[in-house]
């Protein structure tokens, strides 16, 4: 007779109880910063019982400080919340308790709300803790916040097991949850930046040096740059330059990995030794083999083709610099500069809100371009169109990329001019967002119109735009 048939309830598993204690403490601290003495003492007993340091329960300790004192824990945070499932389908409850303690630490540090002014040191600490959370989810630090590169995850793009066991047993599909976590992290970071006395921080070189460049920080710097001077302005420019260089490196790698043009066999290969096609040379001269002397007499050398067919192309990038498109503005100025460095690509860059600005002279330098932008204001794409249309000299060799949420004032007038560009033979690419997270709303009216025109809106990861442009320009 079993316990169930006898009417008795099986005894709860001790490890399940320990894990629940840790999660109850996590929830309590997330919703109420005041300590719950019973939960705190019970959690301390659990942590010490499983051999983990009590510093994991200290809300004032960063993950960096814990790992610095206990370096053996660093490897446990990597992929912590995306573990591989057990091959036999069983659960390792003891391991789940350990993961619960570590996960509670990083989640509490990132999502626990704090009020008041934020210092540069506090922002830097939060960004570091957010990086540990991203590592725990199987990503690179900074990846989910949409600032530094493409996804590298299985299911949502390498590292996350979408059907694995989470920190407390079976979890929802992490591949679906991760895209939601990224924007939330970005929102928290933006809120922290807004609560900083940024001008005071920038005026102090030591405090400014503690800042970690992020999209939220760059947005604030670009908005406030006209109010800065002296040391503060110099530090702001240095932060913008650092961020631009980091993102440029990531995007340049993506461009280089994209497909390139076909070999142009109409161009004779260069007759140099490094281009010598030895196998083909031997094959073509086999008829000159002398069996008596056992020698091959070569009367013609063959070389490999290395030149690629490149037609001069004109790339016109028009980007909305209104308040809702800051992320796109930063990414697109950097992307334009990368394509400006490609051979035979003539890049033109236009930014607009209610007025348009031709940034083409600085298109090769995204840092200088961003310093000349004026973020915010309304949106009137017709003023940008007035600058863009005269640049379309050879439609068949021209691609126009228009980045906006398309919430426009002169809706019909703007769309008709865009349709005219498409009918002229130029390639017109409407883009709803050029961010790492892919978030961004698009005016439904424009979305349907572009779909009917045969030029659907690209809305999503910046890699999509890189692929489209590289396919056309090379």
Short mmCIF file of C-alpha atoms in Angstrom, two decimals:
data_model
loop_
_atom_site.label_atom_id
_atom_site.label_comp_id
_atom_site.label_asym_id
_atom_site.label_seq_id
_atom_site.Cartn_x
_atom_site.Cartn_y
_atom_site.Cartn_z
CA UNK A 1 0.00 0.00 0.00
CA UNK A 2 1.43 3.38 -1.04
CA UNK A 3 1.37 6.58 0.99
CA UNK A 4 -1.09 8.12 -1.46
CA UNK A 5 -3.54 5.18 -1.22
CA UNK A 6 -3.23 5.26 2.54
CA UNK A 7 -4.32 8.88 2.51
CA UNK A 8 -1.00 10.24 3.69
CA UNK A 9 0.71 13.20 1.91
CA UNK A 10 4.36 12.54 0.97
CA UNK A 11 6.90 14.49 3.01
CA UNK A 12 8.11 17.60 1.17
CA UNK A 13 11.59 17.44 -0.29
CA UNK A 14 14.05 19.52 1.85
CA UNK A 15 15.69 21.00 -1.25
CA UNK A 16 12.31 22.13 -2.59
CA UNK A 17 11.70 23.90 0.72
CA UNK A 18 15.11 25.59 0.59
CA UNK A 19 14.52 26.80 -2.94
CA UNK A 20 11.10 28.19 -2.03
CA UNK A 21 12.57 30.10 0.92
CA UNK A 22 15.07 31.80 -1.38
CA UNK A 23 12.40 32.72 -3.91
CA UNK A 24 10.01 34.04 -1.26
CA UNK A 25 12.81 36.28 0.00
CA UNK A 26 13.53 37.45 -3.56
CA UNK A 27 9.90 38.40 -4.16
CA UNK A 28 9.61 40.10 -0.78
CA UNK A 29 12.71 42.25 -1.41
CA UNK A 30 11.63 43.14 -4.94
CA UNK A 31 8.29 44.53 -3.78
CA UNK A 32 9.33 45.87 -0.38
CA UNK A 33 12.87 47.08 0.39
CA UNK A 34 12.29 46.45 4.12
CA UNK A 35 13.80 43.24 5.44
CA UNK A 36 11.53 40.38 6.52
CA UNK A 37 13.48 39.03 9.50
CA UNK A 38 12.13 35.49 9.25
CA UNK A 39 12.89 35.16 5.54
CA UNK A 40 16.33 36.73 5.96
CA UNK A 41 17.39 34.35 8.74
CA UNK A 42 15.95 31.32 6.92
CA UNK A 43 17.73 32.30 3.68
CA UNK A 44 21.00 32.79 5.51
CA UNK A 45 20.70 29.31 6.97
CA UNK A 46 20.07 27.86 3.47
CA UNK A 47 23.00 29.69 1.89
CA UNK A 48 25.43 28.65 4.59
CA UNK A 49 24.09 25.07 4.53
CA UNK A 50 24.88 24.68 0.82
CA UNK A 51 28.34 26.23 1.16
CA UNK A 52 27.76 29.61 -0.48
CA UNK A 53 28.98 32.95 0.96
CA UNK A 54 26.59 35.05 3.01
CA UNK A 55 27.54 38.05 0.81
CA UNK A 56 25.01 36.75 -1.72
CA UNK A 57 22.28 38.05 0.60
CA UNK A 58 23.84 41.49 1.04
CA UNK A 59 21.88 43.92 -1.19
CA UNK A 60 24.74 46.42 -0.92
CA UNK A 61 27.27 44.02 -2.46
CA UNK A 62 27.64 43.97 -6.24
CA UNK A 63 28.09 40.71 -8.10
CA UNK A 64 31.58 41.92 -9.02
CA UNK A 65 32.54 42.21 -5.36
CA UNK A 66 31.16 38.75 -4.56
CA UNK A 67 33.06 37.19 -7.46
CA UNK A 68 36.21 39.09 -6.53
CA UNK A 69 36.14 37.50 -3.07
CA UNK A 70 35.00 34.12 -4.38
CA UNK A 71 36.37 33.77 -7.96
CA UNK A 72 35.18 30.16 -8.20
CA UNK A 73 31.60 31.47 -8.53
CA UNK A 74 32.27 33.36 -11.78
CA UNK A 75 31.85 30.28 -13.94
CA UNK A 76 28.58 29.40 -12.18
CA UNK A 77 26.98 32.69 -13.22
CA UNK A 78 27.65 32.03 -16.91
CA UNK A 79 24.54 30.38 -18.34
CA UNK A 80 23.11 30.15 -14.81
CA UNK A 81 19.52 30.73 -15.93
CA UNK A 82 19.81 28.64 -19.08
CA UNK A 83 21.11 25.26 -17.86
CA UNK A 84 21.19 22.16 -19.98
CA UNK A 85 18.43 19.66 -19.11
CA UNK A 86 19.41 16.38 -17.51
CA UNK A 87 19.77 13.65 -20.14
CA UNK A 88 17.51 11.25 -18.25
CA UNK A 89 14.90 13.95 -17.58
CA UNK A 90 15.45 13.92 -13.80
CA UNK A 91 15.85 17.03 -11.65
CA UNK A 92 18.93 17.74 -9.58
CA UNK A 93 17.16 19.47 -6.69
CA UNK A 94 20.35 20.28 -4.80
CA UNK A 95 21.75 22.03 -7.87
CA UNK A 96 18.48 23.95 -8.25
CA UNK A 97 18.85 25.33 -4.72
CA UNK A 98 22.35 26.56 -5.51
CA UNK A 99 21.15 28.16 -8.76
CA UNK A 100 18.26 29.78 -6.90
CA UNK A 101 20.67 31.46 -4.47
CA UNK A 102 22.91 32.78 -7.25
CA UNK A 103 20.01 33.83 -9.48
CA UNK A 104 18.29 35.63 -6.61
CA UNK A 105 21.42 37.71 -6.10
CA UNK A 106 21.70 38.92 -9.68
CA UNK A 107 17.94 39.45 -10.11
CA UNK A 108 17.66 41.46 -6.91
CA UNK A 109 20.64 43.64 -7.79
CA UNK A 110 19.21 44.44 -11.22
CA UNK A 111 15.47 44.76 -10.61
CA UNK A 112 15.18 46.05 -7.03
CA UNK A 113 13.97 49.65 -7.26
CA UNK A 114 15.81 52.49 -5.56
CA UNK A 115 14.69 56.09 -5.30
CA UNK A 116 16.61 59.34 -5.24
CA UNK A 117 19.57 60.69 -7.13
CA UNK A 118 21.88 58.21 -8.84
CA UNK A 119 25.65 58.65 -8.74
CA UNK A 120 28.10 57.66 -11.46
CA UNK A 121 29.37 54.85 -9.21
CA UNK A 122 25.84 53.49 -8.69
CA UNK A 123 25.14 53.56 -12.43
CA UNK A 124 28.40 51.76 -13.19
CA UNK A 125 27.60 49.14 -10.57
CA UNK A 126 24.10 48.57 -11.97
CA UNK A 127 25.49 48.24 -15.50
CA UNK A 128 27.98 45.67 -14.25
CA UNK A 129 25.24 43.70 -12.44
CA UNK A 130 23.06 43.87 -15.57
CA UNK A 131 25.99 42.41 -17.46
CA UNK A 132 26.08 39.46 -15.04
CA UNK A 133 22.36 38.93 -15.61
CA UNK A 134 22.93 38.88 -19.36
CA UNK A 135 25.71 36.33 -18.87
CA UNK A 136 23.38 34.25 -16.70
CA UNK A 137 20.90 34.22 -19.59
CA UNK A 138 23.59 33.02 -22.00
CA UNK A 139 24.34 36.39 -23.61
CA UNK A 140 27.27 38.77 -23.73
CA UNK A 141 27.30 41.72 -21.30
CA UNK A 142 25.51 44.67 -22.88
CA UNK A 143 23.82 42.52 -25.51
CA UNK A 144 20.24 42.53 -24.26
CA UNK A 145 20.23 46.25 -23.52
CA UNK A 146 20.54 46.87 -27.26
CA UNK A 147 23.82 48.70 -27.38
CA UNK A 148 26.65 46.61 -28.61
CA UNK A 149 25.81 43.89 -30.98
CA UNK A 150 23.74 41.09 -32.35
CA UNK A 151 22.22 38.22 -30.54
CA UNK A 152 24.29 35.14 -29.94
CA UNK A 153 21.80 32.73 -28.51
CA UNK A 154 20.13 29.55 -29.52
CA UNK A 155 16.45 29.91 -29.94
CA UNK A 156 16.68 33.68 -29.89
CA UNK A 157 19.66 33.82 -32.04
CA UNK A 158 23.16 30.49 -29.34
CA UNK A 159 23.62 29.72 -25.64
CA UNK A 160 20.11 29.63 -24.27
CA UNK A 161 18.38 26.31 -24.07
CA UNK A 162 14.76 27.22 -24.75
CA UNK A 163 13.45 24.02 -23.27
CA UNK A 164 15.91 23.71 -20.42
CA UNK A 165 15.33 23.71 -16.72
CA UNK A 166 15.39 27.14 -15.14
CA UNK A 167 16.51 28.35 -11.76
CA UNK A 168 13.62 26.71 -10.02
CA UNK A 169 12.62 23.74 -12.10
CA UNK A 170 10.83 23.90 -15.46
CA UNK A 171 10.56 27.46 -16.79
CA UNK A 172 8.79 29.18 -19.67
CA UNK A 173 10.50 29.30 -23.07
CA UNK A 174 13.57 31.50 -22.49
CA UNK A 175 13.83 32.13 -26.21
CA UNK A 176 10.54 34.02 -25.92
CA UNK A 177 11.31 35.72 -22.61
CA UNK A 178 14.73 37.14 -23.50
CA UNK A 179 13.46 39.64 -26.12
CA UNK A 180 11.16 41.02 -23.40
CA UNK A 181 13.92 41.26 -20.79
CA UNK A 182 16.22 43.33 -23.02
CA UNK A 183 13.88 46.33 -23.42
CA UNK A 184 13.07 46.20 -19.69
CA UNK A 185 16.76 46.41 -18.83
CA UNK A 186 17.12 49.31 -21.25
CA UNK A 187 14.21 51.08 -19.59
CA UNK A 188 15.71 50.67 -16.10
CA UNK A 189 19.07 51.93 -17.32
CA UNK A 190 17.45 54.96 -18.98
CA UNK A 191 15.66 55.76 -15.74
CA UNK A 192 18.90 55.63 -13.76
CA UNK A 193 20.62 57.94 -16.23
CA UNK A 194 17.78 60.46 -16.02
CA UNK A 195 18.09 60.53 -12.23
CA UNK A 196 21.78 61.40 -12.40
CA UNK A 197 23.09 64.92 -11.98
CA UNK A 198 24.86 64.29 -15.25
CA UNK A 199 26.41 67.72 -15.68
CA UNK A 200 27.99 67.54 -12.23
CA UNK A 201 29.33 64.05 -12.96
CA UNK A 202 30.81 65.14 -16.30
CA UNK A 203 32.53 68.10 -14.68
CA UNK A 204 34.47 65.70 -12.42
CA UNK A 205 36.98 63.65 -14.49
CA UNK A 206 37.15 60.91 -11.84
CA UNK A 207 33.37 60.47 -11.73
CA UNK A 208 33.09 60.70 -15.52
CA UNK A 209 35.71 57.96 -15.89
CA UNK A 210 33.42 55.58 -13.95
CA UNK A 211 30.60 55.93 -16.49
CA UNK A 212 30.07 53.03 -18.87
CA UNK A 213 28.81 54.21 -22.27
CA UNK A 214 25.32 52.97 -23.11
CA UNK A 215 22.55 54.00 -25.48
CA UNK A 216 20.64 55.68 -22.63
CA UNK A 217 23.70 57.66 -21.58
CA UNK A 218 24.57 58.66 -25.15
CA UNK A 219 21.01 59.88 -25.69
CA UNK A 220 21.24 62.13 -22.63
CA UNK A 221 24.64 63.44 -23.69
CA UNK A 222 23.42 64.26 -27.20
CA UNK A 223 20.37 66.05 -25.82
CA UNK A 224 22.41 68.10 -23.34
CA UNK A 225 25.58 68.73 -25.36
CA UNK A 226 24.68 72.35 -26.14
CA UNK A 227 24.53 73.09 -22.42
CA UNK A 228 27.98 71.69 -21.69
CA UNK A 229 31.35 73.39 -21.87
CA UNK A 230 34.94 72.97 -20.77
CA UNK A 231 35.80 69.76 -18.92
CA UNK A 232 32.18 68.54 -18.94
CA UNK A 233 31.94 68.85 -22.73
CA UNK A 234 35.31 67.15 -23.23
CA UNK A 235 34.25 64.22 -21.02
CA UNK A 236 30.90 63.97 -22.84
CA UNK A 237 32.67 63.82 -26.20
CA UNK A 238 35.05 61.16 -24.89
CA UNK A 239 32.11 58.98 -23.79
CA UNK A 240 30.35 59.40 -27.12
CA UNK A 241 33.57 58.53 -28.95
CA UNK A 242 34.04 55.38 -26.84
CA UNK A 243 30.51 54.22 -27.53
CA UNK A 244 30.74 54.99 -31.25
CA UNK A 245 34.01 53.05 -31.54
CA UNK A 246 32.53 50.02 -29.75
CA UNK A 247 29.40 49.87 -31.90
CA UNK A 248 31.39 50.59 -35.06
CA UNK A 249 33.58 47.56 -34.44
CA UNK A 250 30.52 45.32 -34.01
CA UNK A 251 28.72 46.63 -37.10
CA UNK A 252 31.86 46.51 -39.25
CA UNK A 253 32.19 42.82 -38.41
CA UNK A 254 28.57 42.24 -39.45
CA UNK A 255 29.13 44.05 -42.75
CA UNK A 256 32.29 42.08 -43.47
CA UNK A 257 30.49 38.78 -42.81
CA UNK A 258 27.67 39.62 -45.24
CA UNK A 259 27.75 38.24 -48.77
CA UNK A 260 29.84 39.96 -51.45
CA UNK A 261 29.65 40.29 -55.23
CA UNK A 262 30.58 37.70 -57.85
CA UNK A 263 33.97 37.47 -59.50
CA UNK A 264 34.30 39.64 -62.59
CA UNK A 265 35.97 37.40 -65.18
CA UNK A 266 35.99 40.16 -67.77
CA UNK A 267 38.95 41.67 -65.90
CA UNK A 268 42.22 39.85 -66.69
CA UNK A 269 43.84 38.39 -63.57
CA UNK A 270 47.03 40.00 -62.34
CA UNK A 271 50.04 37.96 -63.44
CA UNK A 272 51.78 37.75 -60.09
CA UNK A 273 53.04 34.68 -58.27
CA UNK A 274 50.42 34.82 -55.48
CA UNK A 275 47.66 34.52 -58.13
CA UNK A 276 49.28 31.55 -59.93
CA UNK A 277 46.80 28.68 -60.32
CA UNK A 278 49.25 25.80 -60.05
CA UNK A 279 46.73 22.95 -60.42
CA UNK A 280 45.18 24.45 -63.56
CA UNK A 281 48.62 25.19 -65.04
CA UNK A 282 49.71 21.55 -64.62
CA UNK A 283 46.42 20.21 -65.98
CA UNK A 284 46.50 22.41 -69.10
CA UNK A 285 50.13 21.51 -69.87
CA UNK A 286 49.93 17.74 -69.38
CA UNK A 287 50.24 17.23 -73.14
CA UNK A 288 53.79 18.57 -72.84
CA UNK A 289 54.91 15.78 -70.50
CA UNK A 290 58.14 14.07 -71.67
CA UNK A 291 58.15 10.49 -70.31
CA UNK A 292 61.78 9.89 -71.24
CA UNK A 293 63.12 12.91 -69.42
CA UNK A 294 60.27 12.78 -66.88
CA UNK A 295 59.76 16.50 -67.23
CA UNK A 296 56.76 18.72 -67.78
CA UNK A 297 57.35 21.56 -70.20
CA UNK A 298 55.10 24.53 -69.45
CA UNK A 299 54.32 26.84 -72.34
CA UNK A 300 51.51 28.80 -70.58
CA UNK A 301 50.82 29.88 -67.02
CA UNK A 302 47.30 30.28 -65.63
CA UNK A 303 46.27 32.76 -62.93
CA UNK A 304 43.29 33.07 -60.61
CA UNK A 305 40.75 35.90 -60.97
CA UNK A 306 40.66 38.09 -57.87
CA UNK A 307 38.85 41.24 -59.00
CA UNK A 308 35.17 41.58 -58.19
CA UNK A 309 32.52 43.29 -60.24
CA UNK A 310 31.74 46.60 -58.58
CA UNK A 311 29.47 49.22 -60.06
CA UNK A 312 29.51 52.70 -58.52
CA UNK A 313 26.49 52.83 -56.23
CA UNK A 314 24.88 55.70 -54.38
CA UNK A 315 23.48 55.10 -50.90
CA UNK A 316 21.14 57.76 -49.54
CA UNK A 317 20.26 57.34 -45.87
CA UNK A 318 17.42 59.48 -44.51
CA UNK A 319 16.91 59.16 -40.77
CA UNK A 320 14.28 60.63 -38.48
CA UNK A 321 16.05 62.32 -35.55
CA UNK A 322 12.92 62.96 -33.51
CA UNK A 323 12.79 61.85 -29.88
CA UNK A 324 11.47 58.35 -30.61
CA UNK A 325 14.27 57.47 -33.03
CA UNK A 326 17.45 58.17 -31.04
CA UNK A 327 18.66 54.55 -31.14
CA UNK A 328 18.18 54.46 -34.92
CA UNK A 329 19.99 57.78 -35.35
CA UNK A 330 23.07 56.49 -33.54
CA UNK A 331 23.15 53.13 -35.31
CA UNK A 332 22.50 54.56 -38.78
CA UNK A 333 25.17 57.23 -38.63
CA UNK A 334 27.67 54.53 -37.69
CA UNK A 335 26.41 52.18 -40.39
CA UNK A 336 26.57 54.94 -43.02
CA UNK A 337 30.20 55.63 -42.11
CA UNK A 338 31.08 51.95 -42.57
CA UNK A 339 29.53 51.80 -46.03
CA UNK A 340 31.19 55.13 -46.87
CA UNK A 341 34.49 53.30 -46.46
CA UNK A 342 33.62 50.67 -49.08
CA UNK A 343 35.05 51.14 -52.59
CA UNK A 344 32.75 52.78 -55.15
CA UNK A 345 29.95 53.49 -52.65
CA UNK A 346 28.84 57.12 -52.56
CA UNK A 347 27.09 57.69 -49.23
CA UNK A 348 24.75 60.60 -48.49
CA UNK A 349 23.21 61.13 -45.04
CA UNK A 350 20.19 63.30 -44.21
CA UNK A 351 18.67 63.81 -40.76
CA UNK A 352 15.34 65.48 -40.15
CA UNK A 353 12.57 66.40 -37.72
CA UNK A 354 10.62 69.49 -38.81
CA UNK A 355 13.77 70.65 -40.57
CA UNK A 356 16.28 68.68 -42.62
CA UNK A 357 20.05 68.66 -42.31
CA UNK A 358 22.45 67.33 -44.96
CA UNK A 359 25.17 65.53 -43.01
CA UNK A 360 26.91 64.10 -46.07
CA UNK A 361 30.23 65.97 -45.52
CA UNK A 362 30.61 64.16 -42.20
CA UNK A 363 29.11 60.80 -43.20
CA UNK A 364 32.52 59.11 -42.92
CA UNK A 365 32.82 60.13 -39.24
CA UNK A 366 29.83 59.10 -37.07
CA UNK A 367 31.26 60.94 -34.06
CA UNK A 368 31.25 64.29 -35.85
CA UNK A 369 27.85 63.50 -37.36
CA UNK A 370 26.23 62.87 -33.99
CA UNK A 371 27.64 66.07 -32.55
CA UNK A 372 25.81 67.95 -35.32
CA UNK A 373 22.41 66.35 -34.71
CA UNK A 374 19.62 68.03 -32.77
CA UNK A 375 17.47 65.31 -31.21
CA UNK A 376 13.78 65.82 -30.57
CA UNK A 377 11.07 67.93 -32.15
CA UNK A 378 8.25 67.02 -34.51
CA UNK A 379 8.38 65.08 -37.76
CA UNK A 380 7.99 66.34 -41.34
CA UNK A 381 9.52 63.98 -43.88
CA UNK A 382 8.73 66.24 -46.82
CA UNK A 383 11.62 68.56 -45.87
CA UNK A 384 14.00 65.58 -46.00
CA UNK A 385 12.52 64.46 -49.32
CA UNK A 386 13.33 67.89 -50.78
CA UNK A 387 17.03 67.18 -50.05
CA UNK A 388 16.98 63.50 -51.04
CA UNK A 389 15.28 63.64 -54.48
CA UNK A 390 17.93 65.77 -56.23
CA UNK A 391 20.58 63.26 -55.15
CA UNK A 392 18.95 60.49 -57.22
CA UNK A 393 20.85 60.95 -60.50
CA UNK A 394 21.04 57.33 -61.71
CA UNK A 395 18.04 55.51 -60.18
CA UNK A 396 19.21 52.02 -61.17
CA UNK A 397 22.39 52.50 -59.17
CA UNK A 398 20.75 54.19 -56.18
CA UNK A 399 19.34 52.84 -52.94
CA UNK A 400 17.35 55.06 -50.60
CA UNK A 401 17.04 53.92 -46.98
CA UNK A 402 14.39 55.80 -45.02
CA UNK A 403 14.43 55.20 -41.25
CA UNK A 404 11.42 56.46 -39.31
CA UNK A 405 8.37 55.41 -37.34
CA UNK A 406 6.44 57.15 -40.16
CA UNK A 407 4.12 59.10 -37.88
CA UNK A 408 4.12 62.05 -40.26
CA UNK A 409 2.33 65.35 -40.63
CA UNK A 410 1.94 65.34 -44.45
CA UNK A 411 1.16 61.67 -44.79
CA UNK A 412 -0.17 61.37 -48.36
CA UNK A 413 2.26 63.87 -49.87
CA UNK A 414 5.27 62.08 -48.40
CA UNK A 415 4.13 58.60 -49.44
CA UNK A 416 3.50 59.69 -53.04
CA UNK A 417 7.05 61.02 -53.32
CA UNK A 418 8.39 57.76 -51.87
CA UNK A 419 6.33 55.75 -54.36
CA UNK A 420 7.76 57.92 -57.16
CA UNK A 421 11.30 56.99 -56.07
CA UNK A 422 10.36 53.31 -56.20
CA UNK A 423 8.79 53.66 -59.66
CA UNK A 424 11.87 55.46 -60.98
CA UNK A 425 13.90 52.27 -60.63
CA UNK A 426 15.78 53.19 -57.48
CA UNK A 427 15.68 50.71 -54.62
CA UNK A 428 13.63 52.17 -51.78
CA UNK A 429 13.98 50.52 -48.35
CA UNK A 430 11.65 51.76 -45.58
CA UNK A 431 12.95 50.87 -42.12
CA UNK A 432 10.85 51.07 -38.98
CA UNK A 433 13.69 50.66 -36.48
CA UNK A 434 17.42 50.10 -36.58
CA UNK A 435 18.15 48.88 -33.09
CA UNK A 436 19.75 45.86 -31.51
CA UNK A 437 16.51 44.93 -29.76
CA UNK A 438 14.29 45.39 -32.84
CA UNK A 439 11.67 47.32 -30.89
CA UNK A 440 9.83 50.23 -32.44
CA UNK A 441 6.34 51.02 -33.65
CA UNK A 442 5.46 51.90 -37.23
CA UNK A 443 2.47 53.87 -38.47
CA UNK A 444 0.02 51.11 -39.61
CA UNK A 445 -1.15 53.24 -42.55
CA UNK A 446 2.37 53.50 -43.95
CA UNK A 447 3.05 49.84 -43.23
CA UNK A 448 0.11 48.75 -45.39
CA UNK A 449 0.95 51.24 -48.14
CA UNK A 450 4.54 50.06 -48.37
CA UNK A 451 3.37 46.45 -48.44
CA UNK A 452 1.03 47.19 -51.36
CA UNK A 453 3.86 49.03 -53.12
CA UNK A 454 6.05 45.92 -52.90
CA UNK A 455 8.57 47.47 -50.52
CA UNK A 456 7.58 46.14 -47.07
CA UNK A 457 8.95 47.86 -44.00
CA UNK A 458 12.07 46.30 -42.50
CA UNK A 459 11.44 46.33 -38.78
CA UNK A 460 13.76 44.45 -36.49
CA UNK A 461 17.41 43.74 -35.93
CA UNK A 462 20.01 45.91 -37.62
CA UNK A 463 21.44 42.76 -39.24
CA UNK A 464 18.46 42.76 -41.61
CA UNK A 465 19.38 46.18 -42.95
CA UNK A 466 23.06 45.22 -43.23
CA UNK A 467 22.09 42.20 -45.35
CA UNK A 468 19.82 44.23 -47.64
CA UNK A 469 22.41 46.95 -48.22
CA UNK A 470 25.34 44.59 -48.74
CA UNK A 471 23.37 42.57 -51.29
CA UNK A 472 22.61 45.71 -53.32
CA UNK A 473 25.93 47.53 -53.02
CA UNK A 474 28.32 44.69 -53.83
#
